[in-house]
Amino acid sequence: MQQIVAGLALGSIYGLVALGYNFIFNAVGIVNLAQGDFVMLGGYIYGGTLTLLLGLPFLPALVLTAIAMAIFGIISQRIVYYPLRDAHPRMVMLSTIALGIFLKNISLIAWGTYPVSVSGLFGQRGLRIAGVSILYQYIFILICVIILLAIQQFFFKKTTVGKSMRAVAQDRLAAMLMGIDAYKMIAITFAYSSTLAAIGGVLLAPVFMVSQVLANVGLKGFAACVIGGWGDITGAVIGGLVVGLVEVFSASYISSVYKDAIVFAILIGFLIFRPQGILGRATEVSL
Amino acid sequence: MLRLENVNAFYGHIQALHEVSLEVSAGEIVCLIGANGAGKTTTLMSIMGVVSTPQGKILFEDEDITGRPTPSIVHKGISCVPEGRRIFPQLTVMENLDMGFYPRRDRPAEFEEDLERVFQLFPVLKERKDQLGGTLSGGQQQMLALARGLMARPKLLLLDEPSLGLAPLLVEQVMESIVEINKQGTTVLLVEQNALMALEISHRGYVLETGAITISGDSQELMANAQVRSSYLGA
């Protein structure tokens, strides 16, 4: 029971990261390899600056982090994607790697080499039922992610901006012929993906400590994308949950040292035997 | 309404349009016919501002729109139903129509009225309104593409090969709806490889050959023109 809740909670964060990858992938056909660094940056802004330095309570800190990261997303697409929009996707992916390296090093300068520890709303307190203890933070993560997914569903199905973003992702030229400013929608997509990363960072900060290592959730999110199927929104969430559960269960029953290795072994297995993922359609993308 | 004056367009170093001049007046159906690769689609894409900075002058209602960004051209009142229909496959029929309404999204009160109008033209879309665009048949997709274009209530509708890939019966049906759309007050610039169909329903026509206009005139005249007959009408 403990493991299931922990696995689902971690997995739902990986799902958020995977969603961040997928929205950008669908919109512009590239993998933003700095997505994990966005999570780290979100964690640092929330934990290092807003909570520890400025002493803000949770909710304002969360909202400010999300806003800061949304603006950061727009700026980074302007620098990393827009000048290369007509170049080969590989070029854009290289430039996202560069952005990731830049962010890791900037965070070393800005927040130092020591991990930042944040207690969050609940610290290490947990719910005790029938002899097992479940951290409140995990329950909180799950509730937050469910609410977020509901808002997201509403946004993309019911609002004009949300529908326009889907239209741009499906056929950019046709969307432009409808009078939609495609590049504005792409900028909003980057902002939204960055916000997802920021929320991931905020929710994870009390679980892990905030350090450069936090950027590794980018790899877990990547694995979640592959397992769920690239570009598939539901697949991203399912893939994230699978990765989270595998990680937690292999840590408790096999080896906590090799938990990441096991996740990536499964990733490799998927790449070899089912590269389109659980829900994905078989497509050919040439990189 | 629309005037092109000596328009040149390029893809890299390749010149696709040479000094193209044409005119569409309000209320007309004008067709642009020509073989594959003659530059018909390039002409439309130049008007829509998709081809980057064509040379020459493109005027819409006496306003120079050459090289303007596509969204601003659409908001001025030109809609384009692109070649291959390009409906949004993962959006429902309703959502596709909603996207067509995008230039007028600040007047949501008129949405129902316009919806009613396109459903009257294409009743099949009403039956399938909750279906994903990608699951429609080719003919239904063409109707959806036309309906989506109309949702913007354009003054001028550009149609790129609406008959392409459709069975003869459906071609007939699509052409009839184009005439009906025109009767309801929308000016049409029709690009077609199916020259006979295009000349039958249009008032005037232009023939485009390797990027240049070679013949122009009333559609009736063009149908009688020996050169047009031998090259495009198979007579």
Coordinates of C-alpha atoms in Angstrom, one line a residue:
Chain A
M1 CA 0.0 0.0 0.0
Q2 CA 2.7 2.4 1.0
Q3 CA 4.6 1.6 -2.2
I4 CA 1.6 1.9 -4.4
V5 CA 0.8 5.4 -3.1
A6 CA 4.4 6.4 -3.3
G7 CA 4.8 4.9 -6.8
L8 CA 1.6 6.6 -8.1
A9 CA 2.7 10.0 -6.6
L10 CA 6.2 9.9 -8.1
G11 CA 4.7 8.5 -11.3
S12 CA 2.2 11.3 -11.6
I13 CA 5.1 13.8 -11.4
Y14 CA 6.9 11.9 -14.1
G15 CA 3.6 12.0 -16.0
L16 CA 3.6 15.8 -15.7
V17 CA 7.2 15.9 -17.1
A18 CA 6.1 13.6 -19.9
L19 CA 3.2 15.8 -20.7
G20 CA 5.6 18.7 -20.9
Y21 CA 7.7 16.8 -23.4
N22 CA 4.6 15.8 -25.4
F23 CA 3.0 19.2 -25.8
I24 CA 6.1 20.6 -27.3
F25 CA 6.7 17.5 -29.3
N26 CA 3.2 17.7 -30.8
A27 CA 3.5 21.4 -31.4
V28 CA 6.9 21.6 -33.1
G29 CA 8.1 18.0 -33.6
I30 CA 11.1 18.3 -31.3
V31 CA 12.0 16.8 -27.9
N32 CA 12.8 19.5 -25.5
L33 CA 15.8 17.9 -23.8
A34 CA 15.9 20.6 -21.2
Q35 CA 12.6 19.6 -19.7
G36 CA 14.2 18.0 -16.7
D37 CA 16.3 21.1 -16.1
F38 CA 13.0 23.1 -16.2
V39 CA 11.8 20.9 -13.3
M40 CA 15.0 21.6 -11.4
L41 CA 14.8 25.3 -12.1
G42 CA 11.2 25.3 -10.8
G43 CA 12.3 23.5 -7.7
Y44 CA 15.1 26.1 -7.1
I45 CA 12.9 29.1 -7.7
Y46 CA 10.3 27.7 -5.3
G47 CA 12.6 26.1 -2.7
G48 CA 15.7 28.2 -2.8
T49 CA 14.4 31.6 -3.5
L50 CA 10.7 32.0 -2.7
T51 CA 10.5 29.7 0.3
L52 CA 13.9 29.8 2.0
L53 CA 15.1 33.3 1.0
L54 CA 11.8 35.2 1.0
G55 CA 9.8 33.0 3.4
L56 CA 6.7 33.0 1.3
P57 CA 3.9 30.5 2.3
F58 CA 3.2 27.5 0.0
L59 CA 0.4 28.8 -2.2
P60 CA 1.9 32.2 -3.2
A61 CA 5.3 30.5 -3.8
L62 CA 3.6 27.9 -6.0
V63 CA 1.8 30.5 -8.1
L64 CA 4.8 32.8 -8.4
T65 CA 7.0 29.8 -9.5
A66 CA 4.4 28.8 -12.1
I67 CA 4.3 32.4 -13.5
A68 CA 8.0 32.8 -13.5
M69 CA 8.4 29.5 -15.3
A70 CA 5.7 30.3 -17.9
I71 CA 7.6 33.5 -18.7
F72 CA 10.8 31.6 -18.8
G73 CA 9.2 29.1 -21.2
I74 CA 8.3 31.9 -23.6
I75 CA 11.8 33.4 -23.4
S76 CA 13.5 30.1 -24.0
Q77 CA 11.3 29.2 -27.0
R78 CA 12.2 32.6 -28.4
I79 CA 15.9 31.9 -28.0
V80 CA 16.1 28.1 -28.5
Y81 CA 13.3 27.3 -30.9
Y82 CA 12.2 30.4 -32.9
P83 CA 15.5 31.3 -34.6
L84 CA 15.8 27.6 -35.7
R85 CA 12.1 27.1 -36.6
D86 CA 12.9 26.3 -40.2
A87 CA 16.0 24.2 -39.4
H88 CA 16.2 20.5 -39.0
P89 CA 14.6 19.3 -35.7
R90 CA 18.0 17.9 -34.7
M91 CA 19.3 21.4 -34.5
V92 CA 16.6 22.5 -32.2
M93 CA 17.2 19.5 -30.0
L94 CA 20.9 20.3 -29.8
S95 CA 20.0 23.8 -28.7
T96 CA 17.7 22.5 -26.0
I97 CA 20.6 20.4 -24.7
A98 CA 22.7 23.5 -24.6
L99 CA 19.9 25.2 -22.7
G100 CA 19.9 22.4 -20.1
I101 CA 23.7 22.6 -19.6
F102 CA 23.3 26.4 -19.2
L103 CA 20.6 26.0 -16.6
K104 CA 22.5 23.5 -14.5
N105 CA 25.5 25.8 -14.4
I106 CA 23.5 28.9 -13.7
S107 CA 21.7 27.1 -10.9
L108 CA 25.2 26.2 -9.4
I109 CA 26.1 29.9 -9.4
A110 CA 22.7 31.1 -8.2
W111 CA 21.9 28.6 -5.5
G112 CA 25.2 26.9 -4.8
T113 CA 26.3 23.3 -4.7
Y114 CA 24.5 22.3 -1.5
P115 CA 21.1 20.7 -2.0
V116 CA 18.2 22.9 -0.8
S117 CA 15.9 21.2 1.6
V118 CA 12.2 22.3 1.8
S119 CA 9.8 20.7 4.2
G120 CA 6.7 21.6 2.2
L121 CA 3.2 21.7 3.7
F122 CA 3.4 18.5 5.6
G123 CA 7.1 17.7 6.3
Q124 CA 7.6 14.0 7.0
R125 CA 4.1 13.5 8.6
G126 CA 2.0 10.8 7.3
L127 CA -1.3 9.1 7.5
R128 CA -1.3 5.9 9.6
I129 CA -3.8 3.3 8.8
A130 CA -3.6 -0.4 9.6
G131 CA 0.0 -0.2 10.5
V132 CA 1.2 1.4 7.4
S133 CA 2.2 5.0 7.0
I134 CA 1.6 7.1 3.9
L135 CA 3.2 10.5 3.6
Y136 CA 0.7 13.3 3.3
Q137 CA 2.9 14.8 0.7
Y138 CA 2.3 11.9 -1.6
I139 CA -1.5 12.2 -1.2
F140 CA -1.2 15.9 -1.8
I141 CA 0.8 15.3 -5.0
L142 CA -1.9 12.9 -6.3
I143 CA -4.7 15.4 -5.5
C144 CA -2.8 18.3 -7.2
V145 CA -2.0 16.3 -10.3
I146 CA -5.6 15.1 -10.6
I147 CA -6.9 18.7 -10.3
L148 CA -4.3 19.8 -12.8
L149 CA -5.3 17.2 -15.4
A150 CA -9.0 18.1 -15.0
I151 CA -8.2 21.8 -15.7
Q152 CA -6.0 20.8 -18.6
Q153 CA -8.8 18.6 -20.1
F154 CA -11.2 21.6 -19.8
F155 CA -8.7 24.0 -21.3
F156 CA -7.9 21.9 -24.4
K157 CA -11.5 20.8 -25.1
K158 CA -13.5 23.9 -24.3
T159 CA -11.4 27.1 -24.7
T160 CA -10.6 28.7 -28.1
V161 CA -6.9 29.0 -27.2
G162 CA -6.7 25.3 -26.1
K163 CA -8.4 24.2 -29.3
S164 CA -6.2 26.4 -31.4
M165 CA -3.1 24.9 -29.8
R166 CA -4.4 21.5 -30.8
A167 CA -5.1 22.7 -34.3
V168 CA -1.6 24.1 -34.6
A169 CA -0.1 20.8 -33.4
Q170 CA -2.1 18.8 -35.9
D171 CA -1.6 21.0 -39.0
R172 CA 0.3 24.2 -38.7
L173 CA -0.4 25.5 -42.2
A174 CA -4.1 24.8 -42.0
A175 CA -4.2 26.6 -38.6
M176 CA -2.5 29.6 -40.1
L177 CA -5.0 29.7 -42.9
M178 CA -7.7 29.8 -40.2
G179 CA -6.1 33.1 -39.1
I180 CA -4.5 31.5 -36.0
D181 CA -1.1 33.0 -35.1
A182 CA 0.7 29.7 -35.0
Y183 CA 3.9 31.0 -33.4
K184 CA 1.9 32.7 -30.6
M185 CA 0.3 29.3 -29.9
I186 CA 3.7 27.6 -29.9
A187 CA 4.9 30.2 -27.4
I188 CA 1.9 29.5 -25.2
T189 CA 2.7 25.8 -25.6
F190 CA 6.2 26.3 -24.3
A191 CA 4.9 28.4 -21.5
Y192 CA 2.4 25.7 -20.5
S193 CA 5.1 22.9 -20.7
S194 CA 7.4 25.0 -18.5
T195 CA 4.5 25.5 -16.0
L196 CA 4.0 21.8 -15.8
A197 CA 7.7 21.3 -15.1
A198 CA 7.5 24.1 -12.5
I199 CA 4.6 22.4 -10.7
G200 CA 6.5 19.1 -10.8
G201 CA 9.5 20.8 -9.2
V202 CA 7.4 22.4 -6.5
L203 CA 5.7 19.1 -5.6
L204 CA 8.9 17.1 -5.7
A205 CA 10.9 19.5 -3.6
P206 CA 9.8 18.2 -0.2
V207 CA 10.3 14.5 -1.5
F208 CA 13.7 14.8 -2.9
M209 CA 16.0 17.7 -2.1
V210 CA 16.4 20.4 -4.7
S211 CA 19.8 20.0 -6.4
Q212 CA 21.1 19.5 -9.9
V213 CA 20.2 15.9 -9.5
L214 CA 16.5 16.9 -9.7
A215 CA 17.0 17.4 -13.4
N216 CA 17.2 13.6 -13.7
V217 CA 13.4 13.4 -13.5
G218 CA 13.7 14.6 -17.1
L219 CA 15.1 11.2 -18.0
K220 CA 12.2 9.5 -16.1
G221 CA 9.7 11.7 -17.9
F222 CA 11.4 10.7 -21.2
A223 CA 11.1 7.1 -20.3
A224 CA 7.4 7.7 -19.5
C225 CA 6.9 9.2 -23.0
V226 CA 8.5 6.2 -24.7
I227 CA 6.5 3.8 -22.6
G228 CA 3.2 5.6 -23.0
G229 CA 3.8 6.5 -26.6
W230 CA 5.2 9.8 -27.9
G231 CA 2.7 12.5 -28.5
D232 CA -0.1 10.7 -26.7
I233 CA -1.5 12.7 -23.8
T234 CA -3.1 9.8 -22.0
G235 CA -0.1 7.7 -22.7
A236 CA 2.2 10.2 -21.0
V237 CA 0.2 9.9 -17.8
I238 CA 0.1 6.1 -18.0
G239 CA 3.8 5.9 -18.8
G240 CA 4.6 8.2 -15.9
L241 CA 2.6 6.0 -13.5
V242 CA 4.3 2.8 -14.8
V243 CA 7.7 4.4 -14.3
G244 CA 6.9 5.6 -10.8
L245 CA 5.5 2.2 -9.8
V246 CA 8.4 0.2 -11.3
E247 CA 10.9 2.5 -9.5
V248 CA 9.3 2.3 -6.1
F249 CA 8.6 -1.5 -6.2
S250 CA 12.1 -2.3 -7.5
A251 CA 13.6 -0.1 -4.8
S252 CA 11.7 -2.1 -2.1
Y253 CA 11.8 -5.6 -3.5
I254 CA 14.9 -5.8 -5.7
S255 CA 17.5 -3.1 -5.0
S256 CA 17.3 0.5 -4.2
V257 CA 20.7 1.0 -5.8
Y258 CA 19.6 -0.4 -9.1
K259 CA 16.0 1.1 -9.2
D260 CA 17.0 3.6 -11.9
A261 CA 18.8 0.9 -13.9
I262 CA 15.7 -1.2 -13.8
V263 CA 13.5 1.7 -15.1
F264 CA 16.0 2.3 -17.9
A265 CA 16.2 -1.4 -18.8
I266 CA 12.5 -1.3 -19.3
L267 CA 12.9 1.8 -21.4
I268 CA 15.4 0.0 -23.6
G269 CA 13.1 -3.0 -23.8
F270 CA 10.3 -0.7 -25.1
L271 CA 12.6 1.0 -27.5
I272 CA 13.5 -2.4 -29.0
F273 CA 10.2 -4.3 -28.9
R274 CA 7.5 -1.6 -28.8
P275 CA 9.0 1.7 -29.8
Q276 CA 5.6 3.2 -30.4
G277 CA 4.8 2.7 -26.7
I278 CA 1.6 1.3 -25.1
L279 CA -0.9 3.7 -26.7
G280 CA 1.2 5.2 -29.5
R281 CA 0.6 4.6 -33.2
A282 CA 3.5 3.4 -35.2
T283 CA 4.9 6.4 -37.0
E284 CA 8.2 7.2 -38.6
V285 CA 10.0 10.3 -37.5
S286 CA 13.3 10.9 -39.1
L287 CA 15.8 12.6 -36.9
Chain B
M1 CA -11.8 43.1 -55.0
L2 CA -8.6 41.2 -55.4
R3 CA -5.8 42.4 -57.8
L4 CA -2.4 40.8 -58.4
E5 CA 0.0 43.0 -60.3
N6 CA 3.2 41.5 -61.8
V7 CA 3.7 39.0 -58.9
N8 CA 6.9 37.0 -58.8
A9 CA 7.4 34.2 -56.3
F10 CA 10.4 32.2 -55.5
Y11 CA 11.2 28.9 -53.7
G12 CA 14.9 29.4 -52.9
H13 CA 16.4 30.3 -56.2
I14 CA 13.7 28.8 -58.3
Q15 CA 11.2 31.2 -59.6
A16 CA 7.7 29.7 -59.4
L17 CA 5.6 32.7 -60.6
H18 CA 6.6 35.1 -63.4
E19 CA 4.8 38.5 -63.5
V20 CA 1.4 37.1 -62.7
S21 CA -1.4 39.6 -62.9
L22 CA -5.0 38.8 -62.4
E23 CA -8.2 40.3 -61.0
V24 CA -11.3 39.1 -59.2
S25 CA -14.3 41.4 -58.9
A26 CA -16.9 41.2 -56.1
G27 CA -19.6 38.5 -56.8
E28 CA -17.6 36.6 -59.4
I29 CA -16.3 33.0 -59.6
V30 CA -13.0 33.2 -61.3
C31 CA -11.0 30.1 -62.1
L32 CA -7.3 29.6 -62.5
I33 CA -6.6 26.4 -64.5
G34 CA -3.4 24.8 -65.5
A35 CA -1.3 21.6 -65.4
N36 CA 0.3 20.2 -62.3
G37 CA 3.2 22.4 -61.2
A38 CA 2.1 25.4 -63.2
G39 CA 2.1 27.6 -60.1
K40 CA -1.6 27.5 -59.2
T41 CA -1.1 26.7 -55.5
T42 CA 1.9 29.1 -55.3
T43 CA -0.4 31.9 -56.5
L44 CA -2.9 31.2 -53.7
M45 CA -0.2 30.8 -51.1
S46 CA 1.3 34.1 -52.2
I47 CA -2.1 35.8 -51.7
M48 CA -2.3 34.2 -48.3
G49 CA 1.1 35.3 -47.3
V50 CA 2.4 31.8 -46.8
V51 CA 5.1 32.1 -49.6
S52 CA 7.6 34.4 -48.0
T53 CA 7.6 37.9 -49.5
P54 CA 6.5 37.6 -53.1
Q55 CA 7.6 40.5 -55.4
G56 CA 5.0 42.6 -57.1
K57 CA 1.7 43.9 -55.7
I58 CA -1.2 42.0 -54.2
L59 CA -4.2 44.3 -53.5
F60 CA -7.3 43.3 -51.6
E61 CA -10.1 45.9 -51.6
D62 CA -7.5 48.5 -52.8
E63 CA -5.2 47.7 -49.8
D64 CA -1.7 46.4 -50.3
I65 CA -1.5 43.1 -48.5
T66 CA 1.7 41.8 -50.2
G67 CA 3.8 39.9 -47.7
R68 CA 1.5 40.5 -44.7
P69 CA 1.4 37.8 -42.1
T70 CA -1.2 35.1 -42.9
P71 CA -3.5 35.7 -39.8
S72 CA -3.9 39.4 -40.7
I73 CA -4.8 38.5 -44.3
V74 CA -7.4 36.0 -43.0
H75 CA -8.8 38.7 -40.6
K76 CA -9.2 41.1 -43.6
G77 CA -11.7 38.6 -45.2
I78 CA -9.9 36.1 -47.3
S79 CA -10.2 32.4 -46.5
C80 CA -8.4 29.6 -48.2
V81 CA -9.5 26.0 -48.5
P82 CA -6.1 24.4 -49.1
E83 CA -5.2 21.6 -51.4
G84 CA -5.7 18.2 -49.9
R85 CA -8.4 19.7 -47.6
R86 CA -6.1 19.7 -44.5
I87 CA -8.9 19.4 -42.0
F88 CA -7.7 18.8 -38.4
P89 CA -7.9 15.0 -38.2
Q90 CA -7.9 14.8 -34.4
L91 CA -10.5 17.5 -33.9
T92 CA -14.2 16.7 -34.2
V93 CA -16.3 18.2 -37.0
M94 CA -17.7 20.8 -34.6
E95 CA -14.2 21.7 -33.4
N96 CA -13.0 22.0 -37.0
L97 CA -15.8 24.4 -37.7
D98 CA -15.0 26.2 -34.5
M99 CA -11.5 26.8 -35.8
G100 CA -12.9 28.2 -39.0
F101 CA -14.8 30.7 -36.9
Y102 CA -11.5 31.8 -35.3
P103 CA -11.2 35.2 -37.1
R104 CA -14.7 36.1 -35.7
R105 CA -14.2 34.6 -32.2
D106 CA -15.0 38.0 -30.7
R107 CA -18.6 37.7 -31.9
P108 CA -19.7 34.3 -30.5
A109 CA -23.4 35.3 -30.8
E110 CA -23.1 34.7 -34.6
F111 CA -21.7 31.2 -34.3
E112 CA -25.0 29.4 -34.2
E113 CA -26.3 31.4 -37.2
D114 CA -23.2 30.5 -39.3
L115 CA -23.3 26.9 -38.2
E116 CA -26.9 26.7 -39.3
R117 CA -25.9 28.1 -42.7
V118 CA -23.2 25.5 -43.3
F119 CA -25.3 22.7 -42.0
Q120 CA -27.9 23.6 -44.6
L121 CA -25.3 23.5 -47.3
F122 CA -23.9 20.2 -46.1
P123 CA -26.5 18.3 -44.0
V124 CA -24.1 15.4 -43.7
L125 CA -21.8 17.4 -41.4
K126 CA -24.6 17.9 -38.9
E127 CA -25.1 14.1 -38.7
R128 CA -21.4 13.7 -38.1
K129 CA -20.7 16.7 -35.9
D130 CA -19.2 14.8 -33.0
Q131 CA -17.0 12.5 -35.2
L132 CA -13.3 13.1 -35.6
G133 CA -12.4 14.9 -38.8
G134 CA -9.9 12.2 -39.8
T135 CA -12.7 9.5 -39.8
L136 CA -14.7 11.2 -42.5
S137 CA -14.7 10.0 -46.1
G138 CA -12.9 12.1 -48.7
G139 CA -16.0 13.8 -50.0
Q140 CA -17.2 14.6 -46.5
Q141 CA -13.7 16.0 -45.6
Q142 CA -14.0 18.3 -48.7
M143 CA -17.4 19.5 -47.5
L144 CA -16.0 20.0 -44.0
A145 CA -13.1 22.0 -45.5
L146 CA -15.5 24.2 -47.5
A147 CA -17.7 24.6 -44.4
R148 CA -14.7 25.5 -42.2
G149 CA -13.7 28.1 -44.8
L150 CA -17.2 29.6 -44.8
M151 CA -17.3 29.9 -41.0
A152 CA -15.0 32.9 -41.3
R153 CA -17.7 34.6 -43.4
P154 CA -15.0 35.5 -45.9
K155 CA -15.5 38.2 -48.6
L156 CA -13.3 36.1 -50.8
L157 CA -12.9 32.4 -50.8
L158 CA -9.8 30.7 -52.3
L159 CA -10.4 27.1 -53.3
D160 CA -7.4 24.9 -54.1
E161 CA -8.4 21.8 -56.1
P162 CA -11.6 21.0 -54.4
S163 CA -12.3 18.2 -56.8
L164 CA -9.0 16.4 -56.3
G165 CA -9.4 12.7 -55.5
L166 CA -13.2 12.7 -55.5
A167 CA -15.5 10.4 -57.4
P168 CA -17.3 12.1 -60.3
L169 CA -20.6 12.2 -58.5
L170 CA -19.0 13.9 -55.5
V171 CA -17.2 16.4 -57.8
E172 CA -20.6 17.4 -59.2
Q173 CA -21.9 17.9 -55.7
V174 CA -19.0 20.0 -54.6
M175 CA -19.2 22.2 -57.7
E176 CA -22.9 22.7 -57.1
S177 CA -22.2 23.8 -53.5
I178 CA -19.5 26.2 -54.8
V179 CA -22.1 27.8 -57.1
E180 CA -24.5 28.0 -54.1
I181 CA -21.9 29.6 -51.9
N182 CA -21.3 32.2 -54.6
K183 CA -25.0 32.9 -55.0
Q184 CA -25.2 33.6 -51.3
G185 CA -22.7 36.4 -51.8
T186 CA -19.2 35.0 -51.5
T187 CA -16.7 35.8 -54.2
V188 CA -14.7 32.8 -55.3
L189 CA -11.2 32.2 -56.8
L190 CA -11.1 28.6 -57.9
V191 CA -8.0 26.7 -58.7
E192 CA -8.6 23.5 -60.6
Q193 CA -6.9 20.9 -62.7
N194 CA -10.4 19.7 -63.7
A195 CA -10.6 22.5 -66.3
L196 CA -14.0 21.6 -67.7
M197 CA -15.7 21.6 -64.4
A198 CA -14.0 24.9 -63.4
L199 CA -14.9 26.7 -66.6
E200 CA -18.5 25.4 -66.5
I201 CA -19.2 27.0 -63.1
S202 CA -17.1 30.2 -63.3
H203 CA -17.6 33.6 -64.9
R204 CA -14.1 34.2 -66.0
G205 CA -10.9 32.2 -66.2
Y206 CA -7.1 32.4 -66.4
V207 CA -4.7 29.8 -67.7
L208 CA -1.4 29.4 -65.9
E209 CA 1.5 27.7 -67.7
T210 CA 4.9 27.3 -66.0
G211 CA 4.3 30.2 -63.7
A212 CA 2.9 32.7 -66.2
I213 CA -0.6 33.6 -67.3
T214 CA -0.9 32.8 -71.0
I215 CA -4.7 33.1 -71.7
S216 CA -7.5 34.8 -70.0
G217 CA -11.1 35.7 -70.7
D218 CA -14.7 34.8 -70.1
S219 CA -15.2 31.1 -69.3
Q220 CA -17.5 30.6 -72.3
E221 CA -14.8 32.0 -74.6
L222 CA -12.1 29.9 -73.0
M223 CA -14.2 26.8 -73.5
A224 CA -14.3 27.7 -77.2
N225 CA -10.6 28.6 -77.4
A226 CA -8.8 26.1 -79.6
Q227 CA -5.6 26.1 -77.5
V228 CA -7.5 25.6 -74.2
R229 CA -9.6 22.8 -75.8
S230 CA -6.6 20.9 -77.0
S231 CA -4.5 21.4 -73.9
Y232 CA -7.0 21.2 -71.1
L233 CA -10.3 19.9 -72.3
G234 CA -9.0 16.9 -74.2
A235 CA -10.9 17.9 -77.3

